PDB file of C-alpha atoms in Angstrom:
ATOM      1  CA  VAL A  16      -7.532   0.312  -2.165  1.00 98.00           C
ATOM      2  CA  ALA A  17      -4.395   1.850  -1.017  1.00 98.00           C
ATOM      3  CA  CYS A  18      -2.243   0.188   1.846  1.00 98.00           C
ATOM      4  CA  GLY A  19       0.286   2.542   3.013  1.00 97.00           C
ATOM      5  CA  VAL A  20      -0.674   6.029   2.285  1.00 97.00           C
ATOM      6  CA  PHE A  21       1.494   8.420   4.524  1.00 95.00           C
ATOM      7  CA  GLN A  22       0.098  11.865   3.613  1.00 95.00           C
ATOM      8  CA  GLY A  23      -2.149  10.687   1.079  1.00 96.00           C
ATOM      9  CA  ASP A  24      -0.387  12.285  -1.880  1.00 96.00           C
ATOM     10  CA  MET A  25      -0.494   9.284  -4.366  1.00 93.00           C
ATOM     11  CA  SER A  26      -3.903   8.430  -3.236  1.00 96.00           C
ATOM     12  CA  PHE A  27      -5.304  11.977  -3.741  1.00 96.00           C
ATOM     13  CA  VAL A  28      -3.639  12.130  -7.384  1.00 96.00           C
ATOM     14  CA  THR A  29      -5.216   8.763  -8.140  1.00 94.00           C
ATOM     15  CA  PHE A  30      -8.678   9.764  -6.959  1.00 96.00           C
ATOM     16  CA  HIS A  31      -8.834  12.844  -9.036  1.00 95.00           C
ATOM     17  CA  ALA A  32      -6.867  10.995 -12.289  1.00 95.00           C
ATOM     18  CA  ALA A  33      -9.225   8.104 -12.185  1.00 93.00           C
ATOM     19  CA  GLY A  34     -12.321  10.410 -11.938  1.00 93.00           C
ATOM     20  CA  PHE A  35     -13.869   9.011  -8.601  1.00 91.00           C
ATOM     21  CA  SER A  36     -15.847  11.936  -7.533  1.00 91.00           C
ATOM     22  CA  GLY A  37     -19.473  11.342  -8.324  1.00 90.00           C
ATOM     23  CA  SER A  38     -18.531   7.903 -10.170  1.00 92.00           C
ATOM     24  CA  GLY A  39     -20.079   5.721  -7.526  1.00 91.00           C
ATOM     25  CA  ARG A  40     -16.746   3.870  -7.100  1.00 94.00           C
ATOM     26  CA  ARG A  41     -14.928   4.044  -3.639  1.00 96.00           C
ATOM     27  CA  LEU A  42     -11.458   4.622  -2.604  1.00 97.00           C
ATOM     28  CA  VAL A  43     -10.419   2.949   0.716  1.00 98.00           C
ATOM     29  CA  LEU A  44      -7.366   3.996   2.362  1.00 98.00           C
ATOM     30  CA  PHE A  45      -5.308   1.984   5.167  1.00 98.00           C
ATOM     31  CA  ASP A  46      -2.158   3.271   7.139  1.00 97.00           C
ATOM     32  CA  SER A  47      -0.988   2.732  10.603  1.00 96.00           C
ATOM     33  CA  PHE A  48      -0.287   6.338  10.714  1.00 95.00           C
ATOM     34  CA  GLU A  49       2.397   5.233  13.334  1.00 92.00           C
ATOM     35  CA  GLY A  50       5.078   4.033  11.084  1.00 88.00           C
ATOM     36  CA  LEU A  51       6.291   0.588  10.626  1.00 86.00           C
ATOM     37  CA  ASP A  52       5.503  -2.176  12.988  1.00 86.00           C
ATOM     38  CA  PRO A  53       8.985  -3.610  14.293  1.00 81.00           C
ATOM     39  CA  ALA A  54       7.220  -6.969  14.557  1.00 83.00           C
ATOM     40  CA  GLN A  55       6.627  -7.147  10.876  1.00 85.00           C
ATOM     41  CA  VAL A  56      10.273  -6.412   9.913  1.00 83.00           C
ATOM     42  CA  ALA A  57      12.563  -9.331   9.326  1.00 79.00           C
ATOM     43  CA  ASP A  58      16.086  -9.205  10.819  1.00 75.00           C
ATOM     44  CA  GLY A  59      18.429  -7.788   7.975  1.00 71.00           C
ATOM     45  CA  GLU A  60      15.603  -6.561   6.079  1.00 75.00           C
ATOM     46  CA  TYR A  61      17.274  -3.417   5.176  1.00 72.00           C
ATOM     47  CA  GLY A  62      20.790  -4.697   4.690  1.00 65.00           C
ATOM     48  CA  ALA A  63      23.539  -2.321   6.242  1.00 62.00           C
ATOM     49  CA  SER A  64      20.668  -0.138   7.643  1.00 68.00           C
ATOM     50  CA  SER A  65      20.616  -1.707  11.164  1.00 68.00           C
ATOM     51  CA  ASN A  66      18.627   1.675  12.407  1.00 77.00           C
ATOM     52  CA  TYR A  67      15.979   1.688   9.482  1.00 76.00           C
ATOM     53  CA  VAL A  68      12.964   1.220  11.411  1.00 79.00           C
ATOM     54  CA  GLU A  69      13.709   3.930  13.978  1.00 80.00           C
ATOM     55  CA  MET A  70      15.007   6.324  11.225  1.00 80.00           C
ATOM     56  CA  ALA A  71      11.905   5.645   9.122  1.00 79.00           C
ATOM     57  CA  ASN A  72       9.423   5.917  12.108  1.00 81.00           C
ATOM     58  CA  GLY A  73      10.772   9.257  12.975  1.00 82.00           C
ATOM     59  CA  PHE A  74       9.540  10.221   9.779  1.00 80.00           C
ATOM     60  CA  TYR A  75       6.362   8.416   9.484  1.00 85.00           C
ATOM     61  CA  ARG A  76       5.424   9.177  12.906  1.00 86.00           C
ATOM     62  CA  LYS A  77       4.482  12.801  11.995  1.00 86.00           C
ATOM     63  CA  PRO A  78       2.251  14.424  14.347  1.00 90.00           C
ATOM     64  CA  GLY A  79      -1.396  15.040  13.205  1.00 94.00           C
ATOM     65  CA  LEU A  80      -0.791  12.631  10.103  1.00 94.00           C
ATOM     66  CA  HIS A  81      -3.965  10.711  10.361  1.00 96.00           C
ATOM     67  CA  GLU A  82      -5.988  13.746  10.981  1.00 97.00           C
ATOM     68  CA  GLY A  83      -4.317  15.476   7.898  1.00 97.00           C
ATOM     69  CA  VAL A  84      -5.396  12.773   5.623  1.00 98.00           C
ATOM     70  CA  VAL A  85      -8.806  12.452   6.905  1.00 98.00           C
ATOM     71  CA  SER A  86      -9.228  16.010   6.568  1.00 98.00           C
ATOM     72  CA  ARG A  87      -7.745  16.104   2.965  1.00 97.00           C
ATOM     73  CA  PHE A  88     -10.346  13.729   1.777  1.00 97.00           C
ATOM     74  CA  ALA A  89     -13.266  14.756   4.016  1.00 97.00           C
ATOM     75  CA  ARG A  90     -15.234  16.511   1.275  1.00 95.00           C
ATOM     76  CA  PHE A  91     -15.143  13.266  -0.889  1.00 96.00           C
ATOM     77  CA  PRO A  92     -17.842  10.809   0.388  1.00 95.00           C
ATOM     78  CA  GLU A  93     -16.188   8.242  -2.010  1.00 96.00           C
ATOM     79  CA  VAL A  94     -13.033   7.762   0.239  1.00 97.00           C
ATOM     80  CA  SER A  95     -12.664   6.227   3.395  1.00 97.00           C
ATOM     81  CA  VAL A  96      -9.580   6.330   5.688  1.00 98.00           C
ATOM     82  CA  TYR A  97      -8.739   3.503   8.251  1.00 98.00           C
ATOM     83  CA  LYS A  98      -6.048   3.663  10.924  1.00 97.00           C
ATOM     84  CA  GLY A  99      -4.105   0.554  11.913  1.00 96.00           C
ATOM     85  CA  PHE A 100      -1.328  -1.901  11.133  1.00 95.00           C
ATOM     86  CA  LEU A 101      -1.763  -3.967   8.184  1.00 96.00           C
ATOM     87  CA  PRO A 102      -2.973  -6.621   7.436  1.00 96.00           C
ATOM     88  CA  GLY A 103      -5.189  -6.435  10.568  1.00 95.00           C
ATOM     89  CA  ALA A 104      -6.837  -3.199   9.752  1.00 96.00           C
ATOM     90  CA  LEU A 105      -8.157  -4.873   6.773  1.00 97.00           C
ATOM     91  CA  GLU A 106     -10.742  -7.110   8.893  1.00 96.00           C
ATOM     92  CA  GLY A 107     -14.387  -6.130   8.124  1.00 96.00           C
ATOM     93  CA  ARG A 108     -13.136  -3.113   6.072  1.00 97.00           C
ATOM     94  CA  ALA A 109     -11.593  -4.266   2.782  1.00 96.00           C
ATOM     95  CA  PRO A 110     -13.911  -4.242  -0.338  1.00 97.00           C
ATOM     96  CA  SER A 111     -14.971  -7.832  -1.753  1.00 97.00           C
ATOM     97  CA  ALA A 112     -13.772  -6.199  -5.104  1.00 98.00           C
ATOM     98  CA  ILE A 113     -10.800  -4.458  -5.979  1.00 98.00           C
ATOM     99  CA  ALA A 114      -9.714  -2.687  -9.221  1.00 97.00           C
ATOM    100  CA  TRP A 115      -6.769  -0.808  -8.025  1.00 96.00           C
ATOM    101  CA  LEU A 116      -4.463  -2.187  -5.174  1.00 98.00           C
ATOM    102  CA  HIS A 117      -1.551   0.151  -4.282  1.00 98.00           C
ATOM    103  CA  VAL A 118       0.781  -1.503  -1.692  1.00 98.00           C
ATOM    104  CA  ASP A 119       3.584   0.772   0.135  1.00 96.00           C
ATOM    105  CA  LEU A 120       4.214  -0.630   3.314  1.00 94.00           C
ATOM    106  CA  ASN A 121       8.154  -0.897   3.274  1.00 91.00           C
ATOM    107  CA  SER A 122       8.143  -4.423   4.924  1.00 91.00           C
ATOM    108  CA  ALA A 123       8.264  -7.780   3.019  1.00 93.00           C
ATOM    109  CA  MET A 124       6.198  -9.472   5.851  1.00 94.00           C
ATOM    110  CA  ALA A 125       3.491  -6.708   5.781  1.00 95.00           C
ATOM    111  CA  GLU A 126       3.394  -6.454   1.969  1.00 97.00           C
ATOM    112  CA  VAL A 127       2.939 -10.268   1.310  1.00 97.00           C
ATOM    113  CA  ALA A 128       0.396 -10.602   4.319  1.00 97.00           C
ATOM    114  CA  VAL A 129      -1.591  -7.748   2.523  1.00 98.00           C
ATOM    115  CA  LEU A 130      -1.407  -9.532  -0.712  1.00 98.00           C
ATOM    116  CA  GLU A 131      -2.479 -12.731   0.849  1.00 98.00           C
ATOM    117  CA  ALA A 132      -5.530 -11.021   2.196  1.00 98.00           C
ATOM    118  CA  LEU A 133      -6.523  -9.093  -0.952  1.00 98.00           C
ATOM    119  CA  PHE A 134      -5.216 -10.702  -4.038  1.00 98.00           C
ATOM    120  CA  ASP A 135      -8.269 -12.825  -4.581  1.00 98.00           C
ATOM    121  CA  ARG A 136     -10.387  -9.687  -4.318  1.00 98.00           C
ATOM    122  CA  VAL A 137      -8.730  -8.012  -7.239  1.00 98.00           C
ATOM    123  CA  VAL A 138     -10.989  -8.209 -10.313  1.00 98.00           C
ATOM    124  CA  PRO A 139      -9.791  -9.435 -13.606  1.00 98.00           C
ATOM    125  CA  GLY A 140      -8.094  -6.517 -15.384  1.00 98.00           C
ATOM    126  CA  GLY A 141      -7.423  -4.927 -12.031  1.00 98.00           C
ATOM    127  CA  LEU A 142      -4.104  -3.481 -11.217  1.00 98.00           C
ATOM    128  CA  ILE A 143      -1.456  -4.054  -8.439  1.00 98.00           C
ATOM    129  CA  ILE A 144       0.975  -1.622  -7.950  1.00 98.00           C
ATOM    130  CA  LEU A 145       3.978  -2.416  -5.586  1.00 98.00           C
ATOM    131  CA  ASP A 146       5.534   0.940  -4.710  1.00 96.00           C
ATOM    132  CA  ASP A 147       9.143   0.304  -3.799  1.00 93.00           C
ATOM    133  CA  TYR A 148       9.530  -3.054  -5.933  1.00 97.00           C
ATOM    134  CA  GLY A 149      12.495  -2.325  -7.773  1.00 95.00           C
ATOM    135  CA  TRP A 150      14.600  -0.085  -5.281  1.00 93.00           C
ATOM    136  CA  ILE A 151      17.632  -1.821  -4.040  1.00 88.00           C
ATOM    137  CA  ALA A 152      17.285  -1.006  -0.377  1.00 84.00           C
ATOM    138  CA  TYR A 153      13.905  -3.266  -0.630  1.00 88.00           C
ATOM    139  CA  GLY A 154      15.563  -6.442  -1.977  1.00 90.00           C
ATOM    140  CA  LEU A 155      13.863  -8.764   0.461  1.00 91.00           C
ATOM    141  CA  GLN A 156      10.484  -7.233  -0.278  1.00 93.00           C
ATOM    142  CA  LYS A 157      11.016  -7.763  -3.965  1.00 96.00           C
ATOM    143  CA  ALA A 158      11.979 -11.424  -3.553  1.00 96.00           C
ATOM    144  CA  ALA A 159       9.179 -12.107  -1.221  1.00 96.00           C
ATOM    145  CA  GLU A 160       6.749 -10.460  -3.707  1.00 98.00           C
ATOM    146  CA  ASP A 161       8.375 -12.264  -6.735  1.00 98.00           C
ATOM    147  CA  ALA A 162       7.684 -15.705  -4.679  1.00 98.00           C
ATOM    148  CA  PHE A 163       4.017 -14.514  -3.948  1.00 98.00           C
ATOM    149  CA  PHE A 164       3.187 -14.016  -7.634  1.00 98.00           C
ATOM    150  CA  ALA A 165       5.407 -16.777  -9.138  1.00 98.00           C
ATOM    151  CA  ALA A 166       3.183 -19.312  -6.902  1.00 98.00           C
ATOM    152  CA  ARG A 167       0.187 -17.792  -8.634  1.00 98.00           C
ATOM    153  CA  GLY A 168       1.613 -17.915 -12.100  1.00 98.00           C
ATOM    154  CA  TYR A 169       2.361 -14.227 -12.417  1.00 98.00           C
ATOM    155  CA  SER A 170       5.510 -12.192 -13.031  1.00 98.00           C
ATOM    156  CA  VAL A 171       5.808  -8.527 -11.837  1.00 98.00           C
ATOM    157  CA  LEU A 172       6.726  -5.888 -14.464  1.00 98.00           C
ATOM    158  CA  GLU A 173       9.309  -3.475 -12.917  1.00 98.00           C
ATOM    159  CA  LEU A 174       8.531   0.147 -13.993  1.00 98.00           C
ATOM    160  CA  PRO A 175      11.085   2.836 -14.692  1.00 97.00           C
ATOM    161  CA  THR A 176       9.803   4.373 -11.337  1.00 95.00           C
ATOM    162  CA  GLY A 177      11.059   1.466  -9.467  1.00 96.00           C
ATOM    163  CA  GLN A 178       7.345   0.368  -8.923  1.00 97.00           C
ATOM    164  CA  GLY A 179       5.982  -3.166  -9.805  1.00 98.00           C
ATOM    165  CA  LEU A 180       2.804  -3.764 -11.517  1.00 98.00           C
ATOM    166  CA  VAL A 181       0.776  -6.825 -11.923  1.00 98.00           C
ATOM    167  CA  VAL A 182      -2.445  -6.983 -14.077  1.00 98.00           C
ATOM    168  CA  LYS A 183      -4.896  -9.643 -12.621  1.00 98.00           C
ATOM    169  CA  ARG A 184      -5.900 -12.227 -15.222  1.00 96.00           C
ATOM    170  CA  PRO A 185      -9.350 -13.596 -15.846  1.00 91.00           C
TER     171      PRO A 185
END
């Protein structure tokens, strides 16, 4: 499951690297394809960047984005693409068992809400990747995710890429 896919680049690489084609496994992609939901952004979330949401949405509201991702994966029956703001878009669409969860929503509230909705569905040994975990611009996001995982007895491993990694225990 990928939450926040933009153009689908990371999902496309993962699909091929993990050998999804013909494997019987599914890749489920979620994105608003309309940018960030301002209602899910906390005041001061981006520090000195008071116009971050407007700036980001100028980039993330790329015309034809949803259609492009759907087209990119159209030849792969293992992939489903869903449009809508998260976590609401998960309702009735999220798989019951998740082996790989990639979260890239650039919003602390949205990311924690997705984790609350999906964490229990991640199977033992399953991977959770937090895309912008170590980036200084997303400090509130990191703090919220650290609190979420600490409450469940987990620590997030910060990778050299700035991503965070959690491996679900049995």
